[in-house]
XYZ file of C-alpha atoms in Angstrom:
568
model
C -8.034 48.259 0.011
C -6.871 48.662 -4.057
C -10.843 49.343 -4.105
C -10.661 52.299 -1.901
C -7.768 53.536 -3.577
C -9.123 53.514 -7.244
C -12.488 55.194 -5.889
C -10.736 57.745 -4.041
C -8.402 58.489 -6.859
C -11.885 58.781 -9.275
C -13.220 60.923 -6.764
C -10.448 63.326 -6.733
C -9.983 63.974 -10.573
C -13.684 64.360 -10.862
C -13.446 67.392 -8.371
C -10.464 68.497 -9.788
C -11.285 68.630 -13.366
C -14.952 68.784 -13.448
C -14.786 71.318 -10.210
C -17.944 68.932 -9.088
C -19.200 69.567 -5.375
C -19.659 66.896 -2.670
C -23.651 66.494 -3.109
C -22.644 65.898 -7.105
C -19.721 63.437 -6.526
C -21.488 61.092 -3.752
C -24.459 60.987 -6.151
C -22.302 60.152 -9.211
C -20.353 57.219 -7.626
C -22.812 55.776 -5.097
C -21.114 57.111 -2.080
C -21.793 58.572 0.809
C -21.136 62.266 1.659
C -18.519 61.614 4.326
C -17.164 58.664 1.941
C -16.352 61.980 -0.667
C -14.943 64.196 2.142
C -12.202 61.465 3.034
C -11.157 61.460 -0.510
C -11.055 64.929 -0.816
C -8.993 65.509 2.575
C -6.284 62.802 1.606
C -5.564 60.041 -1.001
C -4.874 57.254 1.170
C -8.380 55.827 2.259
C -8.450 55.690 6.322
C -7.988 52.515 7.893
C -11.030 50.460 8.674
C -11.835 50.343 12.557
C -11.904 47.017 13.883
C -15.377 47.140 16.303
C -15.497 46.137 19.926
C -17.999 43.524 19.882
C -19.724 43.395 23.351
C -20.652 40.061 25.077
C -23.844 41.104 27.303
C -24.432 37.959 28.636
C -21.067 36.916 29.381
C -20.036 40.363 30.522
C -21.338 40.354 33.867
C -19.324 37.011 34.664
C -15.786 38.110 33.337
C -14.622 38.985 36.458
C -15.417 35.080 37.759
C -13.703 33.573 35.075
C -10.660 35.858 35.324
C -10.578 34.495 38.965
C -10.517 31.074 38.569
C -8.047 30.907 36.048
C -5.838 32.726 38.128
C -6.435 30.357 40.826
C -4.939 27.688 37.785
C -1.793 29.489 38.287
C -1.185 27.550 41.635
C -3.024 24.324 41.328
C -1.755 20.961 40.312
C -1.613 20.787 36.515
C -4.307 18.025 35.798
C -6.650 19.651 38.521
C -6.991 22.655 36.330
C -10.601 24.352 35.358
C -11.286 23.008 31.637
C -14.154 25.129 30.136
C -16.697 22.888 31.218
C -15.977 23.121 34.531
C -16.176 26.921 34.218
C -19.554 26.445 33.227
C -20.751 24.288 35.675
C -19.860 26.815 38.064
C -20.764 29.867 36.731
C -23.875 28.068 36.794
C -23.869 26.627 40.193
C -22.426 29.624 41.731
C -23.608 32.868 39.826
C -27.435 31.054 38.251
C -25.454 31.780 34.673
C -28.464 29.789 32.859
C -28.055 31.854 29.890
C -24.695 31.290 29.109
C -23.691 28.276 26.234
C -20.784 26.439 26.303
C -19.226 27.711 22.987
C -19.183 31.359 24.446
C -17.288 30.300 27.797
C -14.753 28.366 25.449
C -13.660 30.999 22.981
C -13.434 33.043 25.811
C -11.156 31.061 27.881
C -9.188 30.464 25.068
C -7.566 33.685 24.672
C -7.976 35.120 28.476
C -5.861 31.864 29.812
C -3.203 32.571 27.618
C -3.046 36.319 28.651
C -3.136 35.701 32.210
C -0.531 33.341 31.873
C 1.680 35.541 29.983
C 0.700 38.386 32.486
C 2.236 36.166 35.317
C 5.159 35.216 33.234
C 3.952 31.517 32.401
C 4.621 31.865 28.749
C 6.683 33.296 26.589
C 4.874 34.239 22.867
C 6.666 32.003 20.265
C 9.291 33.048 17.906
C 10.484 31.146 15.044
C 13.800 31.685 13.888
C 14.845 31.172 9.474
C 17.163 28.087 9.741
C 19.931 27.678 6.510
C 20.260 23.777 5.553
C 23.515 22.786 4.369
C 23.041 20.503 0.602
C 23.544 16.993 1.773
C 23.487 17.365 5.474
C 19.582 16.910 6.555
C 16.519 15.315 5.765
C 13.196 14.900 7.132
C 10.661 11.760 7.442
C 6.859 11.634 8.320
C 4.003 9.644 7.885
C 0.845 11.069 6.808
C -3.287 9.067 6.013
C -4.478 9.211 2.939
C -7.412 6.989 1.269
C -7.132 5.070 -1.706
C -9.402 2.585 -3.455
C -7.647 -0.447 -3.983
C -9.804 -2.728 -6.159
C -12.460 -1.061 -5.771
C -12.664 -1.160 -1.813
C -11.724 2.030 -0.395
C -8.881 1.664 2.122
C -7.343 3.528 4.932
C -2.965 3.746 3.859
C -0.077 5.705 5.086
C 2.040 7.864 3.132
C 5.795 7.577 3.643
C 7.636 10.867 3.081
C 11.753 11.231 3.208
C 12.293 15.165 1.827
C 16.090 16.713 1.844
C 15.828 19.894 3.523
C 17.934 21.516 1.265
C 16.643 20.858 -2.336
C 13.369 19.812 -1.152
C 13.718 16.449 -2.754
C 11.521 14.154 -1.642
C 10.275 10.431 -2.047
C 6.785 9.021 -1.323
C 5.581 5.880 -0.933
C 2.014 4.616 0.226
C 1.838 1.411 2.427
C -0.859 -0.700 4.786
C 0.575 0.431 7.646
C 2.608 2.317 9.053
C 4.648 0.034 11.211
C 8.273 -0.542 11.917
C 8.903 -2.577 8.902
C 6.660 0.355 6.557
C 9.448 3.240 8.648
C 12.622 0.749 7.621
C 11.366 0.106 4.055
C 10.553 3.677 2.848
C 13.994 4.733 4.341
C 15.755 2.358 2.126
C 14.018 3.270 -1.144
C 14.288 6.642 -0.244
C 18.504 6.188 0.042
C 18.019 3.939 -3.099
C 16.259 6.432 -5.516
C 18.376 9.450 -4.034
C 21.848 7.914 -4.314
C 23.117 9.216 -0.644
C 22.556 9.516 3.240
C 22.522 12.788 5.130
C 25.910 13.445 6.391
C 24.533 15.623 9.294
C 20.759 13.899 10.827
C 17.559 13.112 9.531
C 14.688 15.058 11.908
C 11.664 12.803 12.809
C 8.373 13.062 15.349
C 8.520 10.747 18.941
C 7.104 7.543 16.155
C 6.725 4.226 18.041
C 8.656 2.764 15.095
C 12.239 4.480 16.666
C 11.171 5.579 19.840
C 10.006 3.252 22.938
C 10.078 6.260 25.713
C 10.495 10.254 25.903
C 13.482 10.339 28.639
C 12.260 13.827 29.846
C 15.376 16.105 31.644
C 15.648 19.446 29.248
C 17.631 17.614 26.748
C 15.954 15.122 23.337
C 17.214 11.950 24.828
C 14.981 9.225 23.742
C 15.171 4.886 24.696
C 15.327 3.484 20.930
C 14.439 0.384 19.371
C 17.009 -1.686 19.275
C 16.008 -2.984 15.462
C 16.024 1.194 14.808
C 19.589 1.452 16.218
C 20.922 -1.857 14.144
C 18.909 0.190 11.100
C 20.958 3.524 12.300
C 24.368 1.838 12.715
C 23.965 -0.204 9.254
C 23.595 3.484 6.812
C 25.537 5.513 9.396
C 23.415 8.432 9.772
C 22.049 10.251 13.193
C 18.656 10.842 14.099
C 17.441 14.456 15.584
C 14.129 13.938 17.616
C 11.337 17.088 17.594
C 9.849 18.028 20.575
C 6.783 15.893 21.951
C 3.240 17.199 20.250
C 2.487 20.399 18.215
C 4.877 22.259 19.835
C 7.831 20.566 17.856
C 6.102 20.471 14.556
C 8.110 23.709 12.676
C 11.070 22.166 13.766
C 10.359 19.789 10.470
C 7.952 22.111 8.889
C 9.161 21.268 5.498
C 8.431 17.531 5.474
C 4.582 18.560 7.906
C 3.827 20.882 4.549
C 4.727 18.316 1.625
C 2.437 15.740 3.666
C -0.591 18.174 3.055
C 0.752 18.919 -0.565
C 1.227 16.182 -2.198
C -1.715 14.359 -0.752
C -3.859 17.739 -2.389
C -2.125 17.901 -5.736
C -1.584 14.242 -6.263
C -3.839 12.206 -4.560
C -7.264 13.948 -4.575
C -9.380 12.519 -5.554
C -8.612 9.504 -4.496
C -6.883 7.091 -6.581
C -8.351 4.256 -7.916
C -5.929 1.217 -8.473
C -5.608 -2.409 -8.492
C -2.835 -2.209 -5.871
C -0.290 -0.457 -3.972
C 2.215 -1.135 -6.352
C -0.030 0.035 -9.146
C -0.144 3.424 -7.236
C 3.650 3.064 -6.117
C 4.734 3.236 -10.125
C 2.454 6.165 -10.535
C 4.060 8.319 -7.400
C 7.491 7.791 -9.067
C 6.709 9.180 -12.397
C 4.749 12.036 -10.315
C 8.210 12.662 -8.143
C 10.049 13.133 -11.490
C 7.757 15.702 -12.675
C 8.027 17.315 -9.508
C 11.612 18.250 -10.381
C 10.486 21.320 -12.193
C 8.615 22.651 -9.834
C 10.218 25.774 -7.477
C 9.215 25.840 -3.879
C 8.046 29.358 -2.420
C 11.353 31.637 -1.513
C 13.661 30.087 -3.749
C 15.198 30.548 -6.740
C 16.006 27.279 -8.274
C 13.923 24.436 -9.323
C 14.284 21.469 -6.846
C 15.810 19.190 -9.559
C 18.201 21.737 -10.249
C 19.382 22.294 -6.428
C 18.802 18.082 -5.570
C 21.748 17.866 -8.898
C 23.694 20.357 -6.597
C 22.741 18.319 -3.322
C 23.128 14.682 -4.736
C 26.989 14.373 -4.931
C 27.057 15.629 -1.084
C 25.675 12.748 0.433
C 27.274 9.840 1.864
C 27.526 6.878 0.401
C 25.315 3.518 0.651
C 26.199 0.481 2.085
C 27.195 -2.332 -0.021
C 24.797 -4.818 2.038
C 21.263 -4.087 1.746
C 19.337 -3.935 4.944
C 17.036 -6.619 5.349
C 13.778 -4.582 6.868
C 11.202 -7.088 7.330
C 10.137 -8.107 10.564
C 10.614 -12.141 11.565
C 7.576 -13.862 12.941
C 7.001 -17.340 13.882
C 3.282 -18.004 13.354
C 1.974 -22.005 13.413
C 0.299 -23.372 10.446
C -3.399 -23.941 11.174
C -5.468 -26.919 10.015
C -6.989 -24.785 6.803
C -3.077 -24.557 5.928
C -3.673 -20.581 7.048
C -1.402 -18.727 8.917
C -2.870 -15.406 10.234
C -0.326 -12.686 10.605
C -1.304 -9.330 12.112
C -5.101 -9.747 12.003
C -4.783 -11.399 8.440
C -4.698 -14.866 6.682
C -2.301 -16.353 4.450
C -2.485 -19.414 2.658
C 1.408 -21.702 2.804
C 1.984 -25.327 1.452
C -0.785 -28.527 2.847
C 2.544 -30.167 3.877
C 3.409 -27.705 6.688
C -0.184 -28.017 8.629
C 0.629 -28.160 12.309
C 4.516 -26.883 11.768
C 5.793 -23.240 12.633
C 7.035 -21.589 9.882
C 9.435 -18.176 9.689
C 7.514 -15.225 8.286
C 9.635 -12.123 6.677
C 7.044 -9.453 6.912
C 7.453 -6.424 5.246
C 6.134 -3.391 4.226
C 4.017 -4.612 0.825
C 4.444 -8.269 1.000
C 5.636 -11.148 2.949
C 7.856 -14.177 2.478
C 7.148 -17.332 4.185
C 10.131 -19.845 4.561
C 10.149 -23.268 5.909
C 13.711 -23.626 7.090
C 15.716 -22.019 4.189
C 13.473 -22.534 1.360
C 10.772 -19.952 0.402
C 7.398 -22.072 -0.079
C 5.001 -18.326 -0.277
C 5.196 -14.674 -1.587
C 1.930 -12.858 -0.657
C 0.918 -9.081 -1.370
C 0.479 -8.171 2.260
C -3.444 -7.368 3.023
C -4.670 -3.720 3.522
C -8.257 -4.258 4.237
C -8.751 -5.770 8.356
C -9.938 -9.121 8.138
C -8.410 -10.140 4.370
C -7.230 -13.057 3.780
C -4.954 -14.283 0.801
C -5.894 -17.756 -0.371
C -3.773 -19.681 -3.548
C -4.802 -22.805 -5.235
C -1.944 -24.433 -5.305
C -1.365 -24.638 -1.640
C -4.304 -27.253 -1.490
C -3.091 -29.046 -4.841
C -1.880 -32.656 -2.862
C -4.911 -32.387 -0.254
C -7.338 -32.232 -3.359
C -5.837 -34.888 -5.242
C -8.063 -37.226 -2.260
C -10.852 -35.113 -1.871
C -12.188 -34.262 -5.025
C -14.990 -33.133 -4.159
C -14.168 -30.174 -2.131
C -12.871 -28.057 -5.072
C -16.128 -26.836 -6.587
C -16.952 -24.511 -3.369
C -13.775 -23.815 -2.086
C -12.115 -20.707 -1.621
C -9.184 -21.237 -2.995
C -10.910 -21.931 -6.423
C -12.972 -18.709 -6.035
C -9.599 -16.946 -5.167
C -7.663 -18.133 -8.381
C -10.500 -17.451 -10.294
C -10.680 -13.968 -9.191
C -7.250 -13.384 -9.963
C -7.028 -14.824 -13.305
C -5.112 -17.885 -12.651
C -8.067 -20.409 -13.808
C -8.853 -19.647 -16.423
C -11.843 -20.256 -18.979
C -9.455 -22.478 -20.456
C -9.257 -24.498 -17.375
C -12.946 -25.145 -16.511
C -13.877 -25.878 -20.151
C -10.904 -28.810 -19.834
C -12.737 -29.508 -16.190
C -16.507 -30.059 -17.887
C -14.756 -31.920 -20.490
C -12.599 -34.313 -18.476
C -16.240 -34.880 -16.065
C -18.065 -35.709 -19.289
C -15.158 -38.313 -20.441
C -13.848 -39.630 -17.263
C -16.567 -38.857 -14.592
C -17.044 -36.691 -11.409
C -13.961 -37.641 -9.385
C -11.437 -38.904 -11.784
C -12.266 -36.013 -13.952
C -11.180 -33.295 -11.119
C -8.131 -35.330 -10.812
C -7.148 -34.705 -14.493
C -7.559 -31.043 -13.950
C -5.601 -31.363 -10.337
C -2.834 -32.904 -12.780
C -3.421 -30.031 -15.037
C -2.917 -27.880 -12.153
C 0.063 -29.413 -10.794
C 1.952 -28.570 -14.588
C 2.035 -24.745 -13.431
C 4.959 -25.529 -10.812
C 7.152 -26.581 -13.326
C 6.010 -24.654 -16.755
C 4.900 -21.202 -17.341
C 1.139 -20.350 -17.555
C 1.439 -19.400 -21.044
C 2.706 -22.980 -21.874
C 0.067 -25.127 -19.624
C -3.053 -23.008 -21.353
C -1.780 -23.621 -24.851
C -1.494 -27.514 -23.799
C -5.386 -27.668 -22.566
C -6.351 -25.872 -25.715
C -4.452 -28.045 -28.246
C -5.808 -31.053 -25.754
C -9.554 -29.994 -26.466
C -9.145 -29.682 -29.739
C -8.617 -32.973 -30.490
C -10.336 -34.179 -27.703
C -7.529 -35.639 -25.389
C -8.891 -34.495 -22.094
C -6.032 -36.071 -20.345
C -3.127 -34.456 -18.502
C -0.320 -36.204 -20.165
C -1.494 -34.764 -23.115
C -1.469 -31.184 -21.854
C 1.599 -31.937 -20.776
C 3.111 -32.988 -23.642
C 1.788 -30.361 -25.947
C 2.758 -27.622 -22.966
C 6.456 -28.839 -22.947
C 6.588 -28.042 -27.323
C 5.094 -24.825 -26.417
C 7.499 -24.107 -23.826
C 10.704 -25.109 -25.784
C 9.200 -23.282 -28.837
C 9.183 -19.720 -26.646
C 12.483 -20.849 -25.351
C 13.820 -21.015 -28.974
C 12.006 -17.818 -30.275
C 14.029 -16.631 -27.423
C 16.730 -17.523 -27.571
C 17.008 -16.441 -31.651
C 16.407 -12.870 -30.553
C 19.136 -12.811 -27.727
C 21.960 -14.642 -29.519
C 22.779 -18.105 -30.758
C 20.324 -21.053 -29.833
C 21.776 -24.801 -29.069
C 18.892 -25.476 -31.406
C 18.664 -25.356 -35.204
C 17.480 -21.861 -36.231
C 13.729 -21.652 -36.515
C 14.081 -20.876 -40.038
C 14.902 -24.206 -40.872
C 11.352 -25.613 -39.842
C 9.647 -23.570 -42.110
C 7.743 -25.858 -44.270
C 7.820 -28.809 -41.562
C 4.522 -29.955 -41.179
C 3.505 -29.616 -37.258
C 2.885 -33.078 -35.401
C -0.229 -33.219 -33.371
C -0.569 -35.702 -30.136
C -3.501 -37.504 -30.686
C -5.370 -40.061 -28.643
C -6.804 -43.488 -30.585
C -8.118 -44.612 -27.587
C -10.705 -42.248 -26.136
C -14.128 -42.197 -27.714
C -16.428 -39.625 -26.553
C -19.873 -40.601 -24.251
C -22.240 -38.749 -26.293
C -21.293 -41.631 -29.347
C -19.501 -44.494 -28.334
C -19.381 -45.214 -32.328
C -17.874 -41.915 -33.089
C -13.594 -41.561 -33.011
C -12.202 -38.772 -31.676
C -13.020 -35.674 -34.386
C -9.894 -35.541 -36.728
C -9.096 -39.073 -37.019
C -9.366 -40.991 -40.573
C -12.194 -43.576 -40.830
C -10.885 -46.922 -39.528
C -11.676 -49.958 -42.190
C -9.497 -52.669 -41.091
C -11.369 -55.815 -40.049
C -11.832 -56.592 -36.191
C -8.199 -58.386 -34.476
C -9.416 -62.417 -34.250
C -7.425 -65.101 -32.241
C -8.412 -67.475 -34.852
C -4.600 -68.140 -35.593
C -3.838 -68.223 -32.013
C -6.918 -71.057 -31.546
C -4.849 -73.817 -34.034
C -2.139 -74.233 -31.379
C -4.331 -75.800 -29.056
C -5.488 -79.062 -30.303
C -1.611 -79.325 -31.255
C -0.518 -78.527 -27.288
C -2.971 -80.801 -25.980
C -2.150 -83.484 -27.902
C 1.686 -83.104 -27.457
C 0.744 -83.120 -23.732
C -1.147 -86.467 -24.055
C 2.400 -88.105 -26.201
C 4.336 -87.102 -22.878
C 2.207 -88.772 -19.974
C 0.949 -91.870 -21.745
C 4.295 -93.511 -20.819
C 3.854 -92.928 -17.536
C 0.722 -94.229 -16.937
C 1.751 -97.144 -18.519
C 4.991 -97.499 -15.923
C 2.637 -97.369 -13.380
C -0.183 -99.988 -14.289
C 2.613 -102.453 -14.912
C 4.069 -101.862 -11.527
């Protein structure tokens, strides 16, 4: 249209000031002669005309269609012609061979929807501006969105919670979107806002709160019961949308930050080690966010959420415990599998039920009241989690089984063995053999309950060094490194029970050392460090004198005897 204008306008000064005629002025601008009349009659360009496009081949059967959706007017509402059957018909009935499916849809389309306004079966839909109060409403959805998760890409849900008023709103991306996904993302939504809605928070018909649609002309809904303990715990109301598309705009403000964010913030798709990973990356996103001003209003949404924030309601002072319990039985691969997935738990508990807290990103496995597992909960169907140290005790008799077992290749994916541990493993088989070798490391192993990584790697490397392949060595030397980062500690936070580290300086650094081993390779070799030993060999020379001197003594003491007893 601004087009038209400008040419017109051209148009109109060149026959004006040049006095040009019509053949001179369509020639000059590429028009046509009509195009140059228009201009000249008025300075608003007509509006284009809209053509009738005719349908030859479906013309003739108009009339057919028109009846039978009429004849949908009175018949039961699942017995109703779809387009398909219209087809069929027209087909069977009229010999429409001709006519494709695609044409008979699109026409359908818009003729059932005028015949059923014609005979007062629908209304046409109005939507009326709605004002949101600060503090009073919010709105929660779920929304898909892909992510590659070490390097697998992975179907997740996106948690929104978005305050009507400021447009505020917290994401988080989970493995699912079940109950315990809906409970979590509600409490670090109230978390990082500071507040509940005083008013209601809108949401769809989702499984997670609703169990049944009680249909009657009113939003009555059956609820969960763990959704109405969730409900009664913050003290907030829920306000249900109607069922399908048609109650969508009544939370059109959460439906449109789905599409948004998942366009401006997560395309392409983001590439992370984990959830969490992405989780720390939507929070700093959600900050910058706070300068941004949303379409028909005049403040930024940080500076109306600052308005909105001290409006809410206050939080509870117990947190809401949202994971789901589960009671799953402890297989004989010490596995439990919990929706669809595997988790690894303590040797001990094989054949035992065991409580499971499942929640959103992880779960937390508890045999009575003591935790014995934390595990990042699975995305990908069919995952398992497997840790080494489950296994520890049943490896300590079988050997043998840790060179191919998963839970070796597991910890070895994840970093936890480390080249530190399998160069102590080839050293301890060289020294000690096969079996009693794997021990040492099992022993090794065992160290990381009770000392941090950190410590138990420095202990196999000051162990190799001097060629102590043995775990009480490790130990040892992991125990000074422990207390050594417990002292630097301690200096920087505040007084230390110890001496201050300053005082060592100049101390020379004792070394454990074993005068035992000798390595394989030279039996005549000591262990690499050691001075060269010149004493003579230990005798029993010494020892050998005191027996000519016992036996004789012996001899003095039953000659008497003997004696006695032949005279007798």
């Amino acid at each position: 249209m601004e087009l038209r204008v400008e040419l017109f306008a051209v148009i109109r000064r060149d026959a004006r000031v040049e006095g040009l005629g019509v053949r001179a002025l369509a020639k000059r601008h590429g028009v046509h002669r009509r195009t140059v009349r228009q201009a000249l009659a008025s300075a608003t360009p007509p509006a284009r005309k809209t053509p009738d496009r005719s349908s030859p081949r479906l013309d003739p059967f108009k009339a057919a269609i028109d009846d039978m959706l009429r004849a949908d007017l009175e018949a039961p509402r699942k017995q109703r012609h779809t387009a398909t059957r219209i087809l069929a018909r027209l087909v069977e009935e009229h010999a429409a061979t001709e006519l494709s499916y695609s044409t008979v849809r699109d026409y359908v389309r818009v003729r059932r929807a005028q015949i059923d306004l014609e005979a007062g079966r629908r209304v046409e839909e109005a939507f009326i501006p709605q004002v949101h109060a600060p503090g009073a409403e919010a709105e929660v959805d779920f929304g898909e969105v892909w992510v590659v998760i070490d390097g697998v890409k992975t179907k997740c849900h996106l948690f929104i919670y978005r305050l009507s008023f400021s447009g505020k709103a917290i994401h988080r991306v989970y493995p699912t979107c079940a109950q315990e996904a809906f409970l979590e993302g509600h409490i670090d939504a109230f978390e990082a806002l500071g507040g509940i809605p005083t008013r209601h928070i809108r949401y769809d018909n989702l499984t997670s709160a609703v169990l049944a649609v009680l249909h009657g002309g009113d939003r009555r809904r059956k609820e969960n019961d763990r959704w109405v303990l969730f409900k009664s715990h913050y003290g907030f109301d829920s306000f249900y949308c109607q069922p399908g598309i048609v109650g969508a705009h009544e939370k059109g403000g959460v439906e449109g930050e789905v599409g948004w964010f998942r366009r401006n913030h997560l395309t392409p798709m983001p590439e992370v080690e984990s959830l969490d990973e992405l989780n720390e990356k939507i929070r700093a996103w959600e900050a910058d966010d706070d300068g941004r001003r949303i379409t028909g209003k005049l403040n930024t949404i940080g500076a109306d959420y600052a308005t909105e924030r001290g409006l809410l309601a206050a939080l509870p002072v117990d947190r809401f415990d949202p994971g789901l319990v589960l009671h799953p039985r402890v297989d004989r691969s010490a596995m439990i599998t919990v929706r669809m997935m595997k988790y690894s738990v303590p040797a001990r508990l094989i054949g035992r039920k065991v409580r499971v807290s499942l929640r959103a990103s992880h779960l937390v496995v508890f045999d009575g009241h003591t935790t014995v597992a934390t595990h990042q909960r699975v995305a990908s169907r069919g995952g398992h989690v497997v840790v080494l140290d489950h296994y520890l005790e049943v490896l300590k008799h079988k050997p043998g089984a840790l060179p191919g077992s998963t839970a070796l290749a597991s910890a070895r994916a994840s970093g936890a063995f480390t080249a530190a541990h399998d160069a102590f493993w080839a050293e301890s088989r060289k020294v000690n053999g096969d079996s009693e070798g794997t021990r040492e490391l099992i022993d090794v192993l065992l160290l990381h309950r009770s000392l941090p990584a950190e410590a138990v790697v420095a202990g196999i490397t000051a162990s190799l060094k001097v060629g102590a392949v043995t775990a009480e060595v490790v130990a040892v030397e992991a125990r000074r490194h422990a207390a050594t980062l417990d002292s630097a500690a301690a200096g920087e936070g505040g007084a230390s029970s110890d001496r201050h580290p300053g005082a060592r300086v100049g101390v020379p650094e004792q070394r454990v050392v074993s005068l035992t081993q000798r390595r394989l390779t030279d039996p005549a070799a000591v262990i690499a460090g050691l001075p060269a030993d010149t004493r003579p060999l230990p005798s029993v020379a010494a020892y050998d004198e005191l027996l000519p001197r016992r036996t004789a003594a012996a001899a003095t003491t039953t000659e008497p005897n003997l004696t006695k007893a032949s005279t007798s």
